[in-house]
């Protein structure tokens, strides 16, 4: 049986490895099938294609798209990430991703402006360098890394807790594309739409159940299984929702690299016999 990992990141978003180094790491880790799914960009795919051919790894082209959803008659929005896997036509995705990248770049500038007031130091030039000079590639993880490097905080999580989370000094909200629009675009591209890490948004069980049904009703195809470190009750709930809504499953580490060492490449949950894999549609 193939060993696969269908959600990983390179330095084209908030990972630490180049696409080529990521593919080489996959080969060394005995991962046969790897999806490169950087945040809101496809820019790492050309390099990944070449490396995959060199190392004999099956590359699944993909992207992790930021979106938001609402409950009926409620003003509050909830962020959610949707992984698009194996699109057959990239054109529908490119226009959406260009818009997403501009939103991300504008937000990064605003966060850094707030941090400059709080720390009396302009973070933008150094934060931009951490993202290889790509303003559209700057994420909060890059900004958190800058805070650690400057000794303002000791750890990345502390950066979020003190500065970057909602309600904190440098928080800037985002108005991502609506989930239904993102799903329409993925379906137009011929790709598979996967709900990424549904138990990691801080949602209540009630909200997770609602999100699963909404995702399916709007054209979603699959859901990532929770990692083995999550409680058995969490896995049981997700297995039930997957069966209830007739969703396929995806297996993913969400590997980033040295900035998130607890996420190991190829370390993915086990699929149960009655579950069908999203990779069957590639």
GROMACS .gro file of C-alpha atoms in nm:
model
  282
    1UNK     CA    1   0.000   0.000   0.000
    2UNK     CA    2   0.123   0.347  -0.087
    3UNK     CA    3   0.229   0.570   0.198
    4UNK     CA    4   0.084   0.916   0.139
    5UNK     CA    5   0.069   1.263   0.292
    6UNK     CA    6  -0.184   1.495   0.132
    7UNK     CA    7  -0.126   1.826   0.310
    8UNK     CA    8   0.222   1.983   0.332
    9UNK     CA    9   0.385   2.325   0.302
   10UNK     CA   10   0.699   2.470   0.149
   11UNK     CA   11   0.867   2.807   0.193
   12UNK     CA   12   0.630   2.946  -0.069
   13UNK     CA   13   0.387   2.983   0.223
   14UNK     CA   14   0.480   2.922   0.587
   15UNK     CA   15   0.695   2.610   0.559
   16UNK     CA   16   1.072   2.610   0.599
   17UNK     CA   17   1.179   2.378   0.315
   18UNK     CA   18   1.194   2.452  -0.055
   19UNK     CA   19   0.961   2.239  -0.268
   20UNK     CA   20   1.261   2.038  -0.390
   21UNK     CA   21   1.385   1.979  -0.035
   22UNK     CA   22   1.033   1.882   0.071
   23UNK     CA   23   1.012   1.621  -0.204
   24UNK     CA   24   1.356   1.487  -0.112
   25UNK     CA   25   1.248   1.466   0.252
   26UNK     CA   26   0.938   1.275   0.142
   27UNK     CA   27   1.152   1.028  -0.050
   28UNK     CA   28   1.382   0.977   0.248
   29UNK     CA   29   1.075   0.932   0.471
   30UNK     CA   30   0.935   0.666   0.236
   31UNK     CA   31   0.635   0.877   0.142
   32UNK     CA   32   0.523   0.760  -0.203
   33UNK     CA   33   0.252   1.019  -0.271
   34UNK     CA   34   0.283   1.379  -0.152
   35UNK     CA   35   0.055   1.679  -0.197
   36UNK     CA   36   0.212   2.025  -0.188
   37UNK     CA   37  -0.063   2.252  -0.053
   38UNK     CA   38   0.084   2.594   0.022
   39UNK     CA   39  -0.144   2.866   0.155
   40UNK     CA   40  -0.324   3.047  -0.127
   41UNK     CA   41  -0.047   2.994  -0.384
   42UNK     CA   42   0.051   2.746  -0.654
   43UNK     CA   43   0.395   2.902  -0.705
   44UNK     CA   44   0.590   2.610  -0.558
   45UNK     CA   45   0.447   2.349  -0.795
   46UNK     CA   46   0.689   2.383  -1.091
   47UNK     CA   47   0.989   2.316  -0.866
   48UNK     CA   48   0.803   2.032  -0.692
   49UNK     CA   49   0.720   1.867  -1.026
   50UNK     CA   50   1.086   1.848  -1.127
   51UNK     CA   51   1.193   1.714  -0.788
   52UNK     CA   52   0.915   1.456  -0.781
   53UNK     CA   53   1.033   1.315  -1.114
   54UNK     CA   54   1.391   1.303  -0.988
   55UNK     CA   55   1.305   1.125  -0.662
   56UNK     CA   56   1.027   0.897  -0.786
   57UNK     CA   57   0.760   1.055  -0.565
   58UNK     CA   58   0.404   1.088  -0.695
   59UNK     CA   59   0.320   1.459  -0.663
   60UNK     CA   60  -0.041   1.561  -0.606
   61UNK     CA   61  -0.078   1.925  -0.700
   62UNK     CA   62  -0.277   2.128  -0.452
   63UNK     CA   63  -0.333   2.445  -0.256
   64UNK     CA   64  -0.476   2.530   0.087
   65UNK     CA   65  -0.731   2.808   0.047
   66UNK     CA   66  -0.842   3.034   0.331
   67UNK     CA   67  -1.217   3.094   0.353
   68UNK     CA   68  -1.494   3.183   0.594
   69UNK     CA   69  -1.843   3.060   0.674
   70UNK     CA   70  -2.143   3.180   0.873
   71UNK     CA   71  -2.439   3.025   1.046
   72UNK     CA   72  -2.778   3.148   0.915
   73UNK     CA   73  -2.882   3.489   1.049
   74UNK     CA   74  -2.555   3.520   1.245
   75UNK     CA   75  -2.305   3.803   1.199
   76UNK     CA   76  -2.004   3.614   1.331
   77UNK     CA   77  -1.787   3.446   1.070
   78UNK     CA   78  -1.560   3.147   1.122
   79UNK     CA   79  -1.237   3.087   0.936
   80UNK     CA   80  -1.184   2.753   0.766
   81UNK     CA   81  -0.916   2.614   0.533
   82UNK     CA   82  -1.009   2.410   0.229
   83UNK     CA   83  -0.747   2.202   0.050
   84UNK     CA   84  -0.790   2.171  -0.325
   85UNK     CA   85  -0.628   1.850  -0.451
   86UNK     CA   86  -0.548   1.739  -0.808
   87UNK     CA   87  -0.719   2.019  -1.003
   88UNK     CA   88  -0.735   1.944  -1.373
   89UNK     CA   89  -0.761   2.310  -1.478
   90UNK     CA   90  -0.566   2.568  -1.278
   91UNK     CA   91  -0.721   2.872  -1.447
   92UNK     CA   92  -1.029   2.904  -1.220
   93UNK     CA   93  -0.803   2.887  -0.914
   94UNK     CA   94  -0.551   3.145  -1.032
   95UNK     CA   95  -0.790   3.441  -1.025
   96UNK     CA   96  -0.919   3.353  -0.678
   97UNK     CA   97  -0.567   3.302  -0.543
   98UNK     CA   98  -0.450   3.638  -0.680
   99UNK     CA   99  -0.727   3.804  -0.479
  100UNK     CA  100  -0.641   3.599  -0.171
  101UNK     CA  101  -0.274   3.690  -0.194
  102UNK     CA  102  -0.353   4.060  -0.206
  103UNK     CA  103  -0.573   4.025   0.102
  104UNK     CA  104  -0.291   3.842   0.281
  105UNK     CA  105  -0.029   4.103   0.182
  106UNK     CA  106  -0.244   4.393   0.296
  107UNK     CA  107  -0.312   4.225   0.629
  108UNK     CA  108   0.057   4.154   0.688
  109UNK     CA  109   0.141   4.523   0.639
  110UNK     CA  110  -0.133   4.627   0.881
  111UNK     CA  111  -0.013   4.378   1.147
  112UNK     CA  112   0.342   4.506   1.115
  113UNK     CA  113   0.223   4.866   1.147
  114UNK     CA  114   0.051   4.775   1.473
  115UNK     CA  115   0.360   4.592   1.597
  116UNK     CA  116   0.578   4.892   1.515
  117UNK     CA  117   0.368   5.102   1.750
  118UNK     CA  118   0.381   4.837   2.021
  119UNK     CA  119   0.753   4.750   1.996
  120UNK     CA  120   0.901   5.079   1.866
  121UNK     CA  121   1.068   4.874   1.591
  122UNK     CA  122   0.964   4.844   1.226
  123UNK     CA  123   0.926   4.469   1.159
  124UNK     CA  124   0.825   4.489   0.792
  125UNK     CA  125   1.167   4.474   0.614
  126UNK     CA  126   1.284   4.174   0.818
  127UNK     CA  127   0.946   3.999   0.808
  128UNK     CA  128   0.940   4.045   0.430
  129UNK     CA  129   1.288   3.889   0.408
  130UNK     CA  130   1.164   3.586   0.603
  131UNK     CA  131   0.908   3.534   0.325
  132UNK     CA  132   1.176   3.561   0.053
  133UNK     CA  133   1.062   3.912  -0.036
  134UNK     CA  134   0.711   3.798  -0.131
  135UNK     CA  135   0.459   4.025   0.044
  136UNK     CA  136   0.177   3.792  -0.062
  137UNK     CA  137   0.355   3.507   0.112
  138UNK     CA  138   0.382   3.671   0.454
  139UNK     CA  139   0.181   3.486   0.719
  140UNK     CA  140   0.138   3.536   1.091
  141UNK     CA  141   0.392   3.257   1.139
  142UNK     CA  142   0.657   3.472   0.971
  143UNK     CA  143   0.566   3.762   1.197
  144UNK     CA  144   0.575   3.535   1.502
  145UNK     CA  145   0.922   3.417   1.396
  146UNK     CA  146   1.038   3.780   1.384
  147UNK     CA  147   0.908   3.838   1.737
  148UNK     CA  148   1.105   3.535   1.854
  149UNK     CA  149   1.422   3.642   1.671
  150UNK     CA  150   1.405   3.985   1.832
  151UNK     CA  151   1.369   3.833   2.176
  152UNK     CA  152   1.034   4.003   2.226
  153UNK     CA  153   0.880   3.662   2.297
  154UNK     CA  154   1.040   3.325   2.371
  155UNK     CA  155   0.826   3.103   2.146
  156UNK     CA  156   0.600   3.131   1.843
  157UNK     CA  157   0.290   3.038   2.042
  158UNK     CA  158   0.370   3.319   2.285
  159UNK     CA  159   0.377   3.559   1.989
  160UNK     CA  160   0.023   3.459   1.901
  161UNK     CA  161  -0.096   3.466   2.262
  162UNK     CA  162   0.046   3.811   2.333
  163UNK     CA  163   0.022   3.992   1.998
  164UNK     CA  164  -0.138   3.810   1.704
  165UNK     CA  165  -0.453   3.635   1.824
  166UNK     CA  166  -0.798   3.791   1.811
  167UNK     CA  167  -0.830   4.059   2.078
  168UNK     CA  168  -0.454   4.116   2.105
  169UNK     CA  169  -0.250   4.426   2.017
  170UNK     CA  170  -0.158   4.340   1.658
  171UNK     CA  171  -0.459   4.135   1.552
  172UNK     CA  172  -0.607   4.229   1.215
  173UNK     CA  173  -0.922   4.047   1.101
  174UNK     CA  174  -0.949   3.903   0.753
  175UNK     CA  175  -1.234   3.896   0.507
  176UNK     CA  176  -1.152   3.580   0.314
  177UNK     CA  177  -1.368   3.446   0.032
  178UNK     CA  178  -1.689   3.277   0.139
  179UNK     CA  179  -1.671   2.899   0.163
  180UNK     CA  180  -1.940   2.843  -0.100
  181UNK     CA  181  -1.743   3.055  -0.350
  182UNK     CA  182  -1.421   2.865  -0.280
  183UNK     CA  183  -1.596   2.531  -0.325
  184UNK     CA  184  -1.750   2.647  -0.653
  185UNK     CA  185  -1.405   2.745  -0.781
  186UNK     CA  186  -1.248   2.413  -0.678
  187UNK     CA  187  -1.526   2.220  -0.846
  188UNK     CA  188  -1.486   2.432  -1.160
  189UNK     CA  189  -1.117   2.339  -1.161
  190UNK     CA  190  -1.201   1.969  -1.150
  191UNK     CA  191  -1.024   1.929  -0.815
  192UNK     CA  192  -1.119   1.755  -0.494
  193UNK     CA  193  -1.226   1.987  -0.208
  194UNK     CA  194  -1.105   1.870   0.133
  195UNK     CA  195  -1.201   2.024   0.467
  196UNK     CA  196  -0.865   2.076   0.637
  197UNK     CA  197  -0.808   1.984   1.005
  198UNK     CA  198  -1.173   2.047   1.111
  199UNK     CA  199  -1.102   1.993   1.481
  200UNK     CA  200  -0.830   2.259   1.500
  201UNK     CA  201  -1.034   2.578   1.465
  202UNK     CA  202  -1.137   2.599   1.828
  203UNK     CA  203  -1.497   2.521   1.737
  204UNK     CA  204  -1.746   2.352   1.966
  205UNK     CA  205  -1.868   2.003   1.876
  206UNK     CA  206  -2.199   2.162   1.772
  207UNK     CA  207  -2.025   2.396   1.529
  208UNK     CA  208  -1.809   2.116   1.388
  209UNK     CA  209  -2.119   1.908   1.320
  210UNK     CA  210  -2.285   2.203   1.147
  211UNK     CA  211  -1.971   2.280   0.944
  212UNK     CA  212  -1.945   1.920   0.819
  213UNK     CA  213  -2.302   1.925   0.689
  214UNK     CA  214  -2.263   2.271   0.536
  215UNK     CA  215  -1.938   2.173   0.365
  216UNK     CA  216  -2.100   1.867   0.206
  217UNK     CA  217  -2.413   2.058   0.099
  218UNK     CA  218  -2.203   2.322  -0.078
  219UNK     CA  219  -2.009   2.069  -0.285
  220UNK     CA  220  -1.725   1.951  -0.061
  221UNK     CA  221  -1.580   1.606  -0.125
  222UNK     CA  222  -1.365   1.494   0.168
  223UNK     CA  223  -1.248   1.564   0.521
  224UNK     CA  224  -0.905   1.526   0.680
  225UNK     CA  225  -0.897   1.269   0.956
  226UNK     CA  226  -0.784   1.397   1.298
  227UNK     CA  227  -0.429   1.312   1.400
  228UNK     CA  228  -0.353   1.020   1.628
  229UNK     CA  229  -0.264   1.255   1.914
  230UNK     CA  230  -0.623   1.381   1.936
  231UNK     CA  231  -0.858   1.205   2.182
  232UNK     CA  232  -1.031   0.884   2.066
  233UNK     CA  233  -1.367   1.057   2.119
  234UNK     CA  234  -1.266   1.319   1.861
  235UNK     CA  235  -1.183   1.052   1.604
  236UNK     CA  236  -1.512   0.875   1.680
  237UNK     CA  237  -1.708   1.198   1.622
  238UNK     CA  238  -1.530   1.268   1.294
  239UNK     CA  239  -1.577   0.910   1.172
  240UNK     CA  240  -1.949   0.945   1.242
  241UNK     CA  241  -1.975   1.277   1.056
  242UNK     CA  242  -1.781   1.141   0.758
  243UNK     CA  243  -2.021   0.848   0.732
  244UNK     CA  244  -2.329   1.061   0.798
  245UNK     CA  245  -2.247   1.302   0.514
  246UNK     CA  246  -2.097   1.042   0.279
  247UNK     CA  247  -1.760   1.218   0.264
  248UNK     CA  248  -1.431   1.070   0.152
  249UNK     CA  249  -1.130   1.096   0.384
  250UNK     CA  250  -0.787   1.249   0.341
  251UNK     CA  251  -0.470   1.169   0.536
  252UNK     CA  252  -0.242   1.460   0.616
  253UNK     CA  253   0.037   1.570   0.847
  254UNK     CA  254   0.011   1.945   0.768
  255UNK     CA  255   0.393   1.934   0.765
  256UNK     CA  256   0.568   2.272   0.779
  257UNK     CA  257   0.925   2.197   0.879
  258UNK     CA  258   1.153   2.316   1.157
  259UNK     CA  259   0.913   2.591   1.266
  260UNK     CA  260   0.656   2.326   1.366
  261UNK     CA  261   0.869   2.021   1.455
  262UNK     CA  262   0.579   1.834   1.617
  263UNK     CA  263   0.421   1.785   1.271
  264UNK     CA  264   0.613   1.496   1.114
  265UNK     CA  265   0.610   1.432   0.740
  266UNK     CA  266   0.426   1.109   0.663
  267UNK     CA  267   0.287   1.078   1.015
  268UNK     CA  268  -0.081   1.052   0.923
  269UNK     CA  269  -0.391   0.889   1.076
  270UNK     CA  270  -0.502   0.538   0.983
  271UNK     CA  271  -0.796   0.497   0.746
  272UNK     CA  272  -1.066   0.254   0.855
  273UNK     CA  273  -1.188  -0.024   0.627
  274UNK     CA  274  -1.528   0.133   0.562
  275UNK     CA  275  -1.383   0.471   0.462
  276UNK     CA  276  -1.297   0.568   0.104
  277UNK     CA  277  -0.994   0.778   0.026
  278UNK     CA  278  -1.009   1.102  -0.168
  279UNK     CA  279  -0.703   0.979  -0.365
  280UNK     CA  280  -0.929   0.729  -0.539
  281UNK     CA  281  -1.055   1.026  -0.745
  282UNK     CA  282  -0.714   1.151  -0.862
   0.00000   0.00000   0.00000
